[in-house]
Short mmCIF file of C-alpha atoms and ligand atoms in Angstrom, two decimals:
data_model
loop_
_atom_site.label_atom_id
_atom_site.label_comp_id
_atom_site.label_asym_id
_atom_site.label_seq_id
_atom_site.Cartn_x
_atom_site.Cartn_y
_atom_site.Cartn_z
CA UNK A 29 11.93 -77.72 89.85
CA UNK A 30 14.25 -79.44 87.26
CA UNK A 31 13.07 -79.05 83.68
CA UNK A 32 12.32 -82.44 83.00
CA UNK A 33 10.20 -83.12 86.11
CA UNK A 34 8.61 -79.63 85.51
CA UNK A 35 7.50 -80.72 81.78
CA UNK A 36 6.30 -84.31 83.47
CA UNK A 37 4.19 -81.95 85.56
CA UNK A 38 3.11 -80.34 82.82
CA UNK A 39 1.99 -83.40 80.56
CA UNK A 40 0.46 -85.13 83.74
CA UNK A 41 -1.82 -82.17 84.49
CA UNK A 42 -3.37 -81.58 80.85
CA UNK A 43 -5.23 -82.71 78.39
CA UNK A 44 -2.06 -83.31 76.43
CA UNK A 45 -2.78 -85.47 73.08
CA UNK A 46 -1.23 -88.77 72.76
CA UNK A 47 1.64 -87.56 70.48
CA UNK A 48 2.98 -84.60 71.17
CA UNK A 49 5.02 -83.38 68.08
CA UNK A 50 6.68 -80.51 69.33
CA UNK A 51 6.08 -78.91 72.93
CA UNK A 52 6.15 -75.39 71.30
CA UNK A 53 3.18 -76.59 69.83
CA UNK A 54 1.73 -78.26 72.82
CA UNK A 55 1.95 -74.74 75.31
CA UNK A 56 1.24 -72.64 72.15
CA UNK A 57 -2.24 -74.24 71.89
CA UNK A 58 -2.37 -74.31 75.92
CA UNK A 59 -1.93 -70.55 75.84
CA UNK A 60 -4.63 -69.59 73.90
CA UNK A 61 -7.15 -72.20 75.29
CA UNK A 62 -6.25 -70.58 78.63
CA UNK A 63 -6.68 -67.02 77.11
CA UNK A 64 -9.98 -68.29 76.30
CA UNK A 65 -11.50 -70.18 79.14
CA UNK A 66 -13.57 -67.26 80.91
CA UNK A 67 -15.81 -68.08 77.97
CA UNK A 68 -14.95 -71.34 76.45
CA UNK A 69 -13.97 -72.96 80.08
CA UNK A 70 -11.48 -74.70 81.12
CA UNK A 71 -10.05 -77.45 78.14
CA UNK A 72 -11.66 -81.14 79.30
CA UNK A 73 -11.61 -83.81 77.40
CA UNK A 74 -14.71 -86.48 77.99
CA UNK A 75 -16.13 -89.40 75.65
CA UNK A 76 -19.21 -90.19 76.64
CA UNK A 77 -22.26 -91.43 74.56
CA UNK A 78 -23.98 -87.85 74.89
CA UNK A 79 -20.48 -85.91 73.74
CA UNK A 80 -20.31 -87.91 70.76
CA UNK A 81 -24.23 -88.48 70.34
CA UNK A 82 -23.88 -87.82 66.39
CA UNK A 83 -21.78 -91.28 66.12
CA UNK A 84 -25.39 -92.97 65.99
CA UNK A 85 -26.45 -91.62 62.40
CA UNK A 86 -25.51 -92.46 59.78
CA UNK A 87 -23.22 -90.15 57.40
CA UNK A 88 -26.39 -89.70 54.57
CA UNK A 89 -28.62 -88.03 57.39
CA UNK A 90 -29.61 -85.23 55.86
CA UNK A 91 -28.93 -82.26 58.67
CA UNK A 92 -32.40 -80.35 58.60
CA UNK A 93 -34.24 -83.95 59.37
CA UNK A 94 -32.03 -84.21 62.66
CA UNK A 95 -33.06 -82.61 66.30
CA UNK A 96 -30.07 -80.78 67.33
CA UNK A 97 -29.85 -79.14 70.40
CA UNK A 98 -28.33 -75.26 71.03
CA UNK A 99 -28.13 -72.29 73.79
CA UNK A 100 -29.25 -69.05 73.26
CA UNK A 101 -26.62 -66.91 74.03
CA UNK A 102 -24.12 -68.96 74.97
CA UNK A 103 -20.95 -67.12 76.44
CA UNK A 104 -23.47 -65.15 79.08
CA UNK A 105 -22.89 -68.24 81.44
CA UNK A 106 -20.54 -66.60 84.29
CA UNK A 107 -22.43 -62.87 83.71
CA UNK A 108 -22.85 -62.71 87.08
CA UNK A 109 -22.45 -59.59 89.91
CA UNK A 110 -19.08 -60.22 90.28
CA UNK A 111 -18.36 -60.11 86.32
CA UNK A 112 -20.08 -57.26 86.11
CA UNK A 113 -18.34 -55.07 88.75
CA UNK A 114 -14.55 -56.70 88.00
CA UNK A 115 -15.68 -54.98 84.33
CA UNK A 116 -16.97 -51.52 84.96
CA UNK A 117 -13.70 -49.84 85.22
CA UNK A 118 -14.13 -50.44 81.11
CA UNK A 119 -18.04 -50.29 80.91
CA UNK A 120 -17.79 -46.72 82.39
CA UNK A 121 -15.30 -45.84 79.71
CA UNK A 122 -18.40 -46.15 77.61
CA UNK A 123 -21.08 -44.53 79.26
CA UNK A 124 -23.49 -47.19 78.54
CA UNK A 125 -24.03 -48.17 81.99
CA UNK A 126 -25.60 -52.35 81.49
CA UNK A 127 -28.68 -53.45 83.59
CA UNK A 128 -28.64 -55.96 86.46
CA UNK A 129 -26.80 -59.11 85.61
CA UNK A 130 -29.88 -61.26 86.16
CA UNK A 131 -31.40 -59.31 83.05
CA UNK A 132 -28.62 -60.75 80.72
CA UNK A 133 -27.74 -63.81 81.94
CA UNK A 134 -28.99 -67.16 80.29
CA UNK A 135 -26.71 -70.18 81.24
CA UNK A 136 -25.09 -71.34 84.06
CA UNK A 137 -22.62 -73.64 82.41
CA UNK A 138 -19.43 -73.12 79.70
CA UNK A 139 -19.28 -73.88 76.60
CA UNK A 140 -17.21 -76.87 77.28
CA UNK A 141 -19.55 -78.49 79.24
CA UNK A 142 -21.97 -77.81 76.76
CA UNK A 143 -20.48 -79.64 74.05
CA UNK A 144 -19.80 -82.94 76.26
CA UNK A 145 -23.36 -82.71 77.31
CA UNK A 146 -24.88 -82.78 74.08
CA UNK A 147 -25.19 -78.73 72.46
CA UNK A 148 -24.45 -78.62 68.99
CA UNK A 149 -25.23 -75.06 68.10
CA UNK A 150 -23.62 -71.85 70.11
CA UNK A 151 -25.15 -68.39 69.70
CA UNK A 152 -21.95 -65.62 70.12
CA UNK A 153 -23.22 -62.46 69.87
CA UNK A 154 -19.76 -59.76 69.04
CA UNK A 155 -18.45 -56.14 68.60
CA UNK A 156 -15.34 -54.87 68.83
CA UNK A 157 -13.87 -54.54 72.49
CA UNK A 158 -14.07 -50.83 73.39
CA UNK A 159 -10.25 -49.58 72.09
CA UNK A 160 -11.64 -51.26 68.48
CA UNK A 161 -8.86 -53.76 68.88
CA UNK A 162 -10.38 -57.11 69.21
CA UNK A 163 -13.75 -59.30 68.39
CA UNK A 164 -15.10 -60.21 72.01
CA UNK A 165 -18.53 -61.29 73.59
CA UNK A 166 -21.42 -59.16 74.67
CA UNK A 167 -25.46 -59.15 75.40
CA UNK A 168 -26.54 -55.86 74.89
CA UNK A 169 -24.37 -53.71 77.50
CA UNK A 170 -23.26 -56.56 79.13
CA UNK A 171 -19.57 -56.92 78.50
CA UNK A 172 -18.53 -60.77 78.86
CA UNK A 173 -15.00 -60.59 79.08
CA UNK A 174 -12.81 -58.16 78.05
CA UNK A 175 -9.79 -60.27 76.95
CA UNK A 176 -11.39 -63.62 75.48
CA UNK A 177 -11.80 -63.10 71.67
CA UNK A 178 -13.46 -64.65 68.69
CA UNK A 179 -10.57 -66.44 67.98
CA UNK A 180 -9.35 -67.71 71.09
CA UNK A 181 -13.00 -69.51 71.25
CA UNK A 182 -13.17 -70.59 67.78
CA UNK A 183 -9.64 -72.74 68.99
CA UNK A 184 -11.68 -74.16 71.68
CA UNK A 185 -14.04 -75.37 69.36
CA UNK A 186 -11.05 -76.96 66.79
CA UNK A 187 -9.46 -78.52 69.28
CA UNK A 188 -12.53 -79.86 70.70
CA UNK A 189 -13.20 -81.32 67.15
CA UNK A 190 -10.15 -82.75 66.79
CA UNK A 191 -11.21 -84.85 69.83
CA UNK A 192 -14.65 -85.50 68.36
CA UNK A 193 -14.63 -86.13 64.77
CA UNK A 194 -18.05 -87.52 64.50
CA UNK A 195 -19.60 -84.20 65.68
CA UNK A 196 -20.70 -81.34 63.94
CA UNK A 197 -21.16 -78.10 64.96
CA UNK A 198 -23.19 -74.93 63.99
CA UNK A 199 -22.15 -71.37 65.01
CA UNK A 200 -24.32 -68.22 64.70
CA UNK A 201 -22.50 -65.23 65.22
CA UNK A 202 -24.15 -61.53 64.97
CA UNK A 203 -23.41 -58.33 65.88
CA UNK A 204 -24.57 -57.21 68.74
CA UNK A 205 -26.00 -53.57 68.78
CA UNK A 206 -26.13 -51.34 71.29
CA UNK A 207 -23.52 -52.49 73.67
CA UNK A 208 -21.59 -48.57 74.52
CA UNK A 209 -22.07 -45.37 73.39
CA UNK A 210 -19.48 -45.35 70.69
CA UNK A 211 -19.57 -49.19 69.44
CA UNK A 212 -20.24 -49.69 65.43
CA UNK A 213 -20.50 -51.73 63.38
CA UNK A 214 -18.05 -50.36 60.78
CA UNK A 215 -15.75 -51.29 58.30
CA UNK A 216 -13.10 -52.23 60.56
CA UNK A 217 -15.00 -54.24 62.46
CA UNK A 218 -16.25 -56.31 59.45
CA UNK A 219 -12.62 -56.77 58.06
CA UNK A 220 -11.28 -58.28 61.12
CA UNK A 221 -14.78 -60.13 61.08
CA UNK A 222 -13.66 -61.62 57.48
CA UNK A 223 -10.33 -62.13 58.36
CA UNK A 224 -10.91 -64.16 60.93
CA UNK A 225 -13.29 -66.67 59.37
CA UNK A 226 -11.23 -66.77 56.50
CA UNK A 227 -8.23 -67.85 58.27
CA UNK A 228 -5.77 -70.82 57.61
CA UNK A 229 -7.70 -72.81 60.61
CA UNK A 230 -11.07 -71.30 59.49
CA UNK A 231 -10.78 -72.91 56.31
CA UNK A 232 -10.21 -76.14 57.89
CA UNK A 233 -12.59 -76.14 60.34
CA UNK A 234 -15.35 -74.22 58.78
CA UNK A 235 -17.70 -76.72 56.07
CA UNK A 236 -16.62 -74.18 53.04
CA UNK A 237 -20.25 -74.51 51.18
CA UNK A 238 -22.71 -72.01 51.12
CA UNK A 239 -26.63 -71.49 51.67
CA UNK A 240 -27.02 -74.85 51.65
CA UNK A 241 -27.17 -77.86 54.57
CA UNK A 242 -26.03 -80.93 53.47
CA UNK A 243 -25.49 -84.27 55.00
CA UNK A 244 -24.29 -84.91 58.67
CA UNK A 245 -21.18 -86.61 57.35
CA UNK A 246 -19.97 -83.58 55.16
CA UNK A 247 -20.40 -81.77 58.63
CA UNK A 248 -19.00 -84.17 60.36
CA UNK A 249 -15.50 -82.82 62.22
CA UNK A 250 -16.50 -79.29 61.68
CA UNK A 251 -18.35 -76.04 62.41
CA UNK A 252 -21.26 -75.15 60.07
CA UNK A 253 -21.41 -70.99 59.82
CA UNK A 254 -25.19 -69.76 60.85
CA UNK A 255 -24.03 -66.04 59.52
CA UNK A 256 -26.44 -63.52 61.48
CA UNK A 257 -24.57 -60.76 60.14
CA UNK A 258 -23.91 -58.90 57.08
CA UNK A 259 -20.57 -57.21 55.41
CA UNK A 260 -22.57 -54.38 54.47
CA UNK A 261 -19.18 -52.00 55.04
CA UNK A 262 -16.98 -54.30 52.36
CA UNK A 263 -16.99 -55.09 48.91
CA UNK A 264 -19.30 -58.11 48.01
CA UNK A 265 -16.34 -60.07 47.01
CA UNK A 266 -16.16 -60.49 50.62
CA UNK A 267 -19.34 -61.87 51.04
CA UNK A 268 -19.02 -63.51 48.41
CA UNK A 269 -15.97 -66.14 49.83
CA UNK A 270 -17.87 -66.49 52.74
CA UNK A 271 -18.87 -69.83 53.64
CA UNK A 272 -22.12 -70.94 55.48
CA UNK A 273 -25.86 -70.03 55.57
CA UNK A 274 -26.99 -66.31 55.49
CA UNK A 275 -29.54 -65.16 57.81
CA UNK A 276 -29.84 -61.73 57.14
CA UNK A 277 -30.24 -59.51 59.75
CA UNK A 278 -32.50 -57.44 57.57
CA UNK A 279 -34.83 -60.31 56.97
CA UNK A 280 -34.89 -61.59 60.68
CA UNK A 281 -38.07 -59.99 62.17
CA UNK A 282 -37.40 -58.94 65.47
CA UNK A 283 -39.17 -60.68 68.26
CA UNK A 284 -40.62 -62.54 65.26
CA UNK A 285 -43.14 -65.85 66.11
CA UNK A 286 -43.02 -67.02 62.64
CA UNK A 287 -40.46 -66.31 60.74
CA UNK A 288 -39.95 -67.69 57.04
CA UNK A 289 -36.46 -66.70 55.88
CA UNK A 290 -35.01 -67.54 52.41
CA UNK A 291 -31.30 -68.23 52.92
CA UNK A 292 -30.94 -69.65 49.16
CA UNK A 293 -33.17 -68.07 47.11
CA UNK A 294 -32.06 -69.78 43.67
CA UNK A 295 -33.04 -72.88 45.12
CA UNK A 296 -35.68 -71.29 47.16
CA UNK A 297 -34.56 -72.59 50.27
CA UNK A 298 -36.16 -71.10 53.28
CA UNK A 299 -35.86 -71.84 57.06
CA UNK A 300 -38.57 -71.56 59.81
CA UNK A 301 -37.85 -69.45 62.63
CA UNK A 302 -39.50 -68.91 65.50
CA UNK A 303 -37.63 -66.05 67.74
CA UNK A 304 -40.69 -64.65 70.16
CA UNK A 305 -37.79 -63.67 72.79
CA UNK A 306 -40.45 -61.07 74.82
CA UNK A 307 -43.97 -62.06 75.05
CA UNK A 308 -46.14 -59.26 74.34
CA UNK A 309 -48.55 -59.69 77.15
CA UNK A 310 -50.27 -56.87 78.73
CA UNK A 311 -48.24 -55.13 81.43
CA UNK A 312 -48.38 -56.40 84.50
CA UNK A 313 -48.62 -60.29 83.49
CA UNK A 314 -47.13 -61.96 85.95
CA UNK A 315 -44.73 -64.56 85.00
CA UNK A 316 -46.86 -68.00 84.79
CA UNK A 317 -48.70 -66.05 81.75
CA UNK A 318 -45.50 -64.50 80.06
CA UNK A 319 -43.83 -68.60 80.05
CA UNK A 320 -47.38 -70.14 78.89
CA UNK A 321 -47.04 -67.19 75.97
CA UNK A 322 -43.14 -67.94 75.26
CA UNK A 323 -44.30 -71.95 75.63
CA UNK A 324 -47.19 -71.50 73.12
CA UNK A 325 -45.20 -69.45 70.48
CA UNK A 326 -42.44 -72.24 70.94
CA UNK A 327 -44.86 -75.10 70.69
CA UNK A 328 -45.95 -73.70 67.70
CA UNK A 329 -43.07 -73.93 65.53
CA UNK A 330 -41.99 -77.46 66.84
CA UNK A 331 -45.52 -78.46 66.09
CA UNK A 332 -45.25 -77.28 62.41
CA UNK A 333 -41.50 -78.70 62.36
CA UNK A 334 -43.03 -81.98 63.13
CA UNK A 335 -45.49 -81.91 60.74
CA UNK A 336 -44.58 -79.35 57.61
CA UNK A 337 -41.55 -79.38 55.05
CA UNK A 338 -40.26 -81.73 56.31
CA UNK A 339 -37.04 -81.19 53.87
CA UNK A 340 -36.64 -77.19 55.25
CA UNK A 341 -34.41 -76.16 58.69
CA UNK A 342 -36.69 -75.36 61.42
CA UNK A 343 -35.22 -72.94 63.91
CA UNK A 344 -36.95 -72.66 67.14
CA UNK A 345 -35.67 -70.35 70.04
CA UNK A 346 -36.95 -71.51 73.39
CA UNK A 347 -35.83 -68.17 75.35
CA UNK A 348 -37.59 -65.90 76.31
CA UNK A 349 -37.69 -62.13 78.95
CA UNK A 350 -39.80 -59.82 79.38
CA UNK A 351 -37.90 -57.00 80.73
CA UNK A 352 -40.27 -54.01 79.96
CA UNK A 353 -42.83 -56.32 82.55
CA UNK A 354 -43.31 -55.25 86.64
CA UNK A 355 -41.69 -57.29 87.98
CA UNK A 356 -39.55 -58.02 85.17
CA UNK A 357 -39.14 -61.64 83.86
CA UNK A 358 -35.72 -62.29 83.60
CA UNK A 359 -34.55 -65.05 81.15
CA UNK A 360 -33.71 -67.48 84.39
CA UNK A 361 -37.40 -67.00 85.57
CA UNK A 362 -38.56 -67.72 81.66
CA UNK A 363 -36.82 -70.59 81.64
CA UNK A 364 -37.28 -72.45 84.94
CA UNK A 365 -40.00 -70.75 86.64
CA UNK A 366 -39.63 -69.97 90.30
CA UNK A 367 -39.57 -73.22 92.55
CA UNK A 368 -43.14 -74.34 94.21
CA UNK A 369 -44.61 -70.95 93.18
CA UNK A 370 -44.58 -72.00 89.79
CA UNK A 371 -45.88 -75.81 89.98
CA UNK A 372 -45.88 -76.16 86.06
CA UNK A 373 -42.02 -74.50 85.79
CA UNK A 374 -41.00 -72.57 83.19
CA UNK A 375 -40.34 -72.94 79.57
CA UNK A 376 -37.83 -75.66 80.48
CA UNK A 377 -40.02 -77.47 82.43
CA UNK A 378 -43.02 -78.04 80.00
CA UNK A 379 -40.65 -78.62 77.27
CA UNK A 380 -39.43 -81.47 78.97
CA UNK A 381 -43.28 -82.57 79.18
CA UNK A 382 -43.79 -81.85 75.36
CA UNK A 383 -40.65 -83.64 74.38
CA UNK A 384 -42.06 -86.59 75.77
CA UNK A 385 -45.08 -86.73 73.70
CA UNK A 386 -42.79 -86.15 70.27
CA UNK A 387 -41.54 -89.74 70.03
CA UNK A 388 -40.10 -90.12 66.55
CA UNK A 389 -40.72 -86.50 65.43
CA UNK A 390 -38.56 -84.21 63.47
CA UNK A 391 -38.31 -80.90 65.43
CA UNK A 392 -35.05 -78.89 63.93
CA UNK A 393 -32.84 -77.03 66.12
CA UNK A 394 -33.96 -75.72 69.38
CA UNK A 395 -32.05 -72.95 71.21
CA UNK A 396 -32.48 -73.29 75.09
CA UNK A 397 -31.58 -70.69 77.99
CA UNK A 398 -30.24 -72.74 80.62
CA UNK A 399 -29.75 -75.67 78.68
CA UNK A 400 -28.48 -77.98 82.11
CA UNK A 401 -32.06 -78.19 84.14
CA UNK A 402 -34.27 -79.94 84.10
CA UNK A 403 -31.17 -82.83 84.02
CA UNK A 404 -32.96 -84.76 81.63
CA UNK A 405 -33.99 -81.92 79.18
CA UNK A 406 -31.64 -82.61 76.12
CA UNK A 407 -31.53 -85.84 77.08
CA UNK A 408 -35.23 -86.62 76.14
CA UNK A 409 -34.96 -84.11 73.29
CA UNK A 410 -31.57 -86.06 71.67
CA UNK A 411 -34.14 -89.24 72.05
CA UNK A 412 -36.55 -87.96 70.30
C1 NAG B 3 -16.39 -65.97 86.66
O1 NAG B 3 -16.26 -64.59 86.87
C2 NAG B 3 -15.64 -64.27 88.10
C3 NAG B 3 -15.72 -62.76 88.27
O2 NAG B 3 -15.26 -62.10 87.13
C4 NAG B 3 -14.22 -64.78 88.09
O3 NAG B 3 -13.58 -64.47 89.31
C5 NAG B 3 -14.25 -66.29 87.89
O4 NAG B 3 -12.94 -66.78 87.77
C6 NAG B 3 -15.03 -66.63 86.64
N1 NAG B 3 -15.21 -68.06 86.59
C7 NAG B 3 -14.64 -68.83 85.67
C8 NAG B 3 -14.89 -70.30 85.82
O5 NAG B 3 -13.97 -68.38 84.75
C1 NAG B 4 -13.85 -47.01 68.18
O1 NAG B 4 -14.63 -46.84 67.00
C2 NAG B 4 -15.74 -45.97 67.17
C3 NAG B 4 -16.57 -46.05 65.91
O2 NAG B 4 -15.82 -45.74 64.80
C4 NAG B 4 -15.23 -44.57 67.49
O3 NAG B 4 -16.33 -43.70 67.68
C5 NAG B 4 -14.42 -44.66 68.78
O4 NAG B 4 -13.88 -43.41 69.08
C6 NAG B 4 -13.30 -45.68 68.64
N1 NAG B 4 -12.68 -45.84 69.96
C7 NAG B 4 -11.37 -45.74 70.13
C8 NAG B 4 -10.88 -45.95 71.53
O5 NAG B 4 -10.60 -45.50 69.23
C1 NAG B 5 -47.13 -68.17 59.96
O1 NAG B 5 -46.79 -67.57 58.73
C2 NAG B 5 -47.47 -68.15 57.62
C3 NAG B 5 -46.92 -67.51 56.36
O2 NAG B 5 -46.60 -66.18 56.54
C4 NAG B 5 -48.98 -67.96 57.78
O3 NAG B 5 -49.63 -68.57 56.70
C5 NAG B 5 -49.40 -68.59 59.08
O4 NAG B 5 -50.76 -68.34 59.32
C6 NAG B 5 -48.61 -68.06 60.25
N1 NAG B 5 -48.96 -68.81 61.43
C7 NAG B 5 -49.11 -68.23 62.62
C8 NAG B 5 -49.48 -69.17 63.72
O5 NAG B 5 -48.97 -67.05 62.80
C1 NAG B 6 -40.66 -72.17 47.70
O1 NAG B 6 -40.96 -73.13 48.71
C2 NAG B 6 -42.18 -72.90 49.40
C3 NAG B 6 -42.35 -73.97 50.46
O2 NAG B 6 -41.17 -74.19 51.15
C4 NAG B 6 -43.34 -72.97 48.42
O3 NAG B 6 -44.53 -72.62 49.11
C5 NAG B 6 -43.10 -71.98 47.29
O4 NAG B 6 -44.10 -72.13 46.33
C6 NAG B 6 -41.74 -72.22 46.64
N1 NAG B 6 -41.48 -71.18 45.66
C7 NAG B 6 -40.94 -71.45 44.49
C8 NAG B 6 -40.69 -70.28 43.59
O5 NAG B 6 -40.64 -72.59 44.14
C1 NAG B 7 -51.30 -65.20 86.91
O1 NAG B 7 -52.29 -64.47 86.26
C2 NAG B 7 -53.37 -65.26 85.82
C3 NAG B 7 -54.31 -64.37 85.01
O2 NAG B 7 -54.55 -63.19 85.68
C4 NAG B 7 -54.06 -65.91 87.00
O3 NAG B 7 -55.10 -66.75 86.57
C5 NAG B 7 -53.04 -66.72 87.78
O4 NAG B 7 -53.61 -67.25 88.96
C6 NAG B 7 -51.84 -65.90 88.14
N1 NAG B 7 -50.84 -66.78 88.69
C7 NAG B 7 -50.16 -66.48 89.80
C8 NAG B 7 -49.15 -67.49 90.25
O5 NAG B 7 -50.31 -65.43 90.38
C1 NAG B 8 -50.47 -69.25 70.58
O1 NAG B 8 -49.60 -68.85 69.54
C2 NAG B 8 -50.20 -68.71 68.28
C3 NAG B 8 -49.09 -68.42 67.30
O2 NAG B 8 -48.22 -67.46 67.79
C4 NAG B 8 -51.24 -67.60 68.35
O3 NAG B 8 -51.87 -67.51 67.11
C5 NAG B 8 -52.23 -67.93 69.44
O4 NAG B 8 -53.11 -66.87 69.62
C6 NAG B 8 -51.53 -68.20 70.77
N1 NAG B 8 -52.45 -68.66 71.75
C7 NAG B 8 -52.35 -68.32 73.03
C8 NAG B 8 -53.39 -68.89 73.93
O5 NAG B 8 -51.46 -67.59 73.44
C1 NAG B 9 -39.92 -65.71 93.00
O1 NAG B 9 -41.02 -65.33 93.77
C2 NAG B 9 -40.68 -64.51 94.88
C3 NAG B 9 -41.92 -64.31 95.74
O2 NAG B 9 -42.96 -63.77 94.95
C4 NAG B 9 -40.12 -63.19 94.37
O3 NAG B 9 -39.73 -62.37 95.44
C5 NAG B 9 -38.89 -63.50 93.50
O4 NAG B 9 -38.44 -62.32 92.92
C6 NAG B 9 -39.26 -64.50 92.41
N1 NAG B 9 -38.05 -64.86 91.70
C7 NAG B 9 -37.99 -64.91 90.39
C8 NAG B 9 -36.67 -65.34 89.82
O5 NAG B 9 -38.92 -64.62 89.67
#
């Protein structure tokens, strides 16, 4: 094909922006949105009312009075058989052999779609990649993709700004323990960690104050750093120019239903989490009592978020397993029951039902598993 028509090609295909300064630019940025699509997806571009939903408050809304939807681990959306098997030739290099795909798998959709449908918050969960090169995605042993890094998604996310200036997003990253026999987190991990969110672009993109949520328009246009993770490895100078709000892993009780954590303790600012992932029902509960336990644990901290400091972030994790259950409950089941066996669905399902009833309520952030069903589902909770 002749060069010009090829480049014509080119433009007419993408999502190329309006002026295009210099192509190097142009397939530069192309590249690595490419690189990162197993995760992020593939690049679209849509302005709709519910991928630019923040446009209807005004810039003094303070952030913690807003509803703002998020996933629960959010890159585990194409985890499926076929993931898993194209990746054992490197999961077997690690002797950490990872469970059924069903067991780790909580969306169906990329995190493309996610932002022009409405998610504001993405949970990555990291470690290094097993030659301790690069930052890339995992839950538990479940290896995501070998090749998409940190980076590459965080450029998803910038360029999908760029595009959306009235949104604002909010990333928590942690480490993610136990994915193969020889992962750490080390030193080396947490430097390139640093590095990375300290970056030229990082600096742009990331709202540079810290332990502290201001107003929707100083968030507007940006990512918002939920830090799940500590530099316990580095000097504290590191933490130090870190930006964003520090949930410590050492203060975030596991499988905890009521969680009060003080991010900001000179201003004594605390946030209420609830993260009751596995129901502790007795074995054997079969899955309409492990989603009424998950739906009552969640329904407890929206309840309180409605009605208590009403000036403190409220955190509420709708996901939910039980994988130590027979049968198991995987998070799919948790979250959406299992068709006409189930007549009152899962989580999802009753949500929908209890967002209903909330009419004019604050209720924080909520983290959903399968964000997409029901369809209407972050619609009702964005009209809230
Ligand atoms: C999902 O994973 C499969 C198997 O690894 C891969 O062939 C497919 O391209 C992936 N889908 C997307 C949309 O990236
Ligand atoms: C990666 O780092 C871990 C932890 O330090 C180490 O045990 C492992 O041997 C390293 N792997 C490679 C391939 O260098
Ligand atoms: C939640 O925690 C607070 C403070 O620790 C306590 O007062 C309250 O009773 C707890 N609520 C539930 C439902 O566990
Ligand atoms: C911190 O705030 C909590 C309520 O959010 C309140 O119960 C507590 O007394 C405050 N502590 C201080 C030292 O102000
Ligand atoms: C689940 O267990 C509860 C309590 O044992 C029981 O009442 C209910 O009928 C069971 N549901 C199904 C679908 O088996
Ligand atoms: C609902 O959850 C609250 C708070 O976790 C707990 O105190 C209560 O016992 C639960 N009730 C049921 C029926 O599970
Ligand atoms: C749905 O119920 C059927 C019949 O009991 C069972 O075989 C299947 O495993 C269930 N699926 C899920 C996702 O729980």
């Amino acid at each position: 094909m002749p060069r010009l028509i090829w480049l014509l090609a080119a433009l007419a295909t993408s999502w190329a922006p309006a002026v295009l300064s210099s192509s190097l630019d142009h397939f530069a940025l192309q590249k690595v949105l490419t690189d990162a699509s197993p995760i992020f997806g593939d690049y679209s571009h849509t302005s709709t009312s519910k991928a630019e939903w923040m446009k209807k408050y005004p810039d003094d809304t303070l952030l913690v009075h807003m509803n703002i939807p998020g996933t629960h681990d959010s890159a585990t959306w194409n985890y499926t058989q076929a993931t898993q098997d194209a990746n054992r030739g490197i999961t077997e290099l690690n002797q950490v052999a990872p469970p059924v795909p069903e067991a780790l798998r909580c969306q169906q959709l990329p995190l493309i779609d996610m932002l022009n449908m409405g998610i504001r918050v993405f949970d990555l969960r990291y470690a290094f990649d097993p030659t301790n090169t690069s930052i890339i995605f995992y839950h538990s042993q479940g290896l995501l993709s070998e090749t998409v890094s940190l980076d590459n998604v965080l450029f998803g996310f910038y360029r999908w700004l760029d595009d959306h200036p009235s949104e604002a997003l909010f990333l928590s990253l942690q480490y993610e323990g136990s994915t193969a026999k020889y992962a750490s987190n080390n030193a080396a991990l947490q430097n390139k960690l640093f590095y990375t969110l300290t970056s030229a672009a990082a600096r742009h993109y990331f709202v540079q104050t810290k332990n502290r949520l201001g107003t929707l328009g100083q968030a507007r246009g940006k990512i918002t750093l939920l830090r799940r993770f500590d530099l316990d490895r580095l000097p504290s100078s590191y933490t130090d120019s870190l930006p964003g709000l520090h949930f410590s892993p050492s203060q975030w009780e596991d499988n905890g239903v009521n969680i009060s954590l003080t991010y900001n303790s000179k201003e004594n600012l605390t946030a209420y989490i609830e993260d009751y992932y596995q129901p502790l029902t007795p074995f054997g509960s079969n899955a309409t009592e492990n989603i009424q336990w998950k739906y009552n644990a969640t329904t407890t901290n929206l309840i309180k978020a409605a009605a208590q400091h009403q000036d403190s972030l409220f955190w509420t994790w709708a996901s939910g397993t039980n994988t130590l259950n027979a049968p198991p409950d995987w998070p799919r089941t948790m979250a959406l029951g299992n068709g006409s066996l189930m007549p009152s669905g899962g989580v999802n399902q009753r949500l929908l039902e209890f967002f209903k009833q909330q009419k004019g309520k604050r209720l924080g952030m909520v983290m959903f598993d399968f964000f997409d069903q029901p369809s209407e589902l972050v619609d009702t909770f964005l009209q809230i």
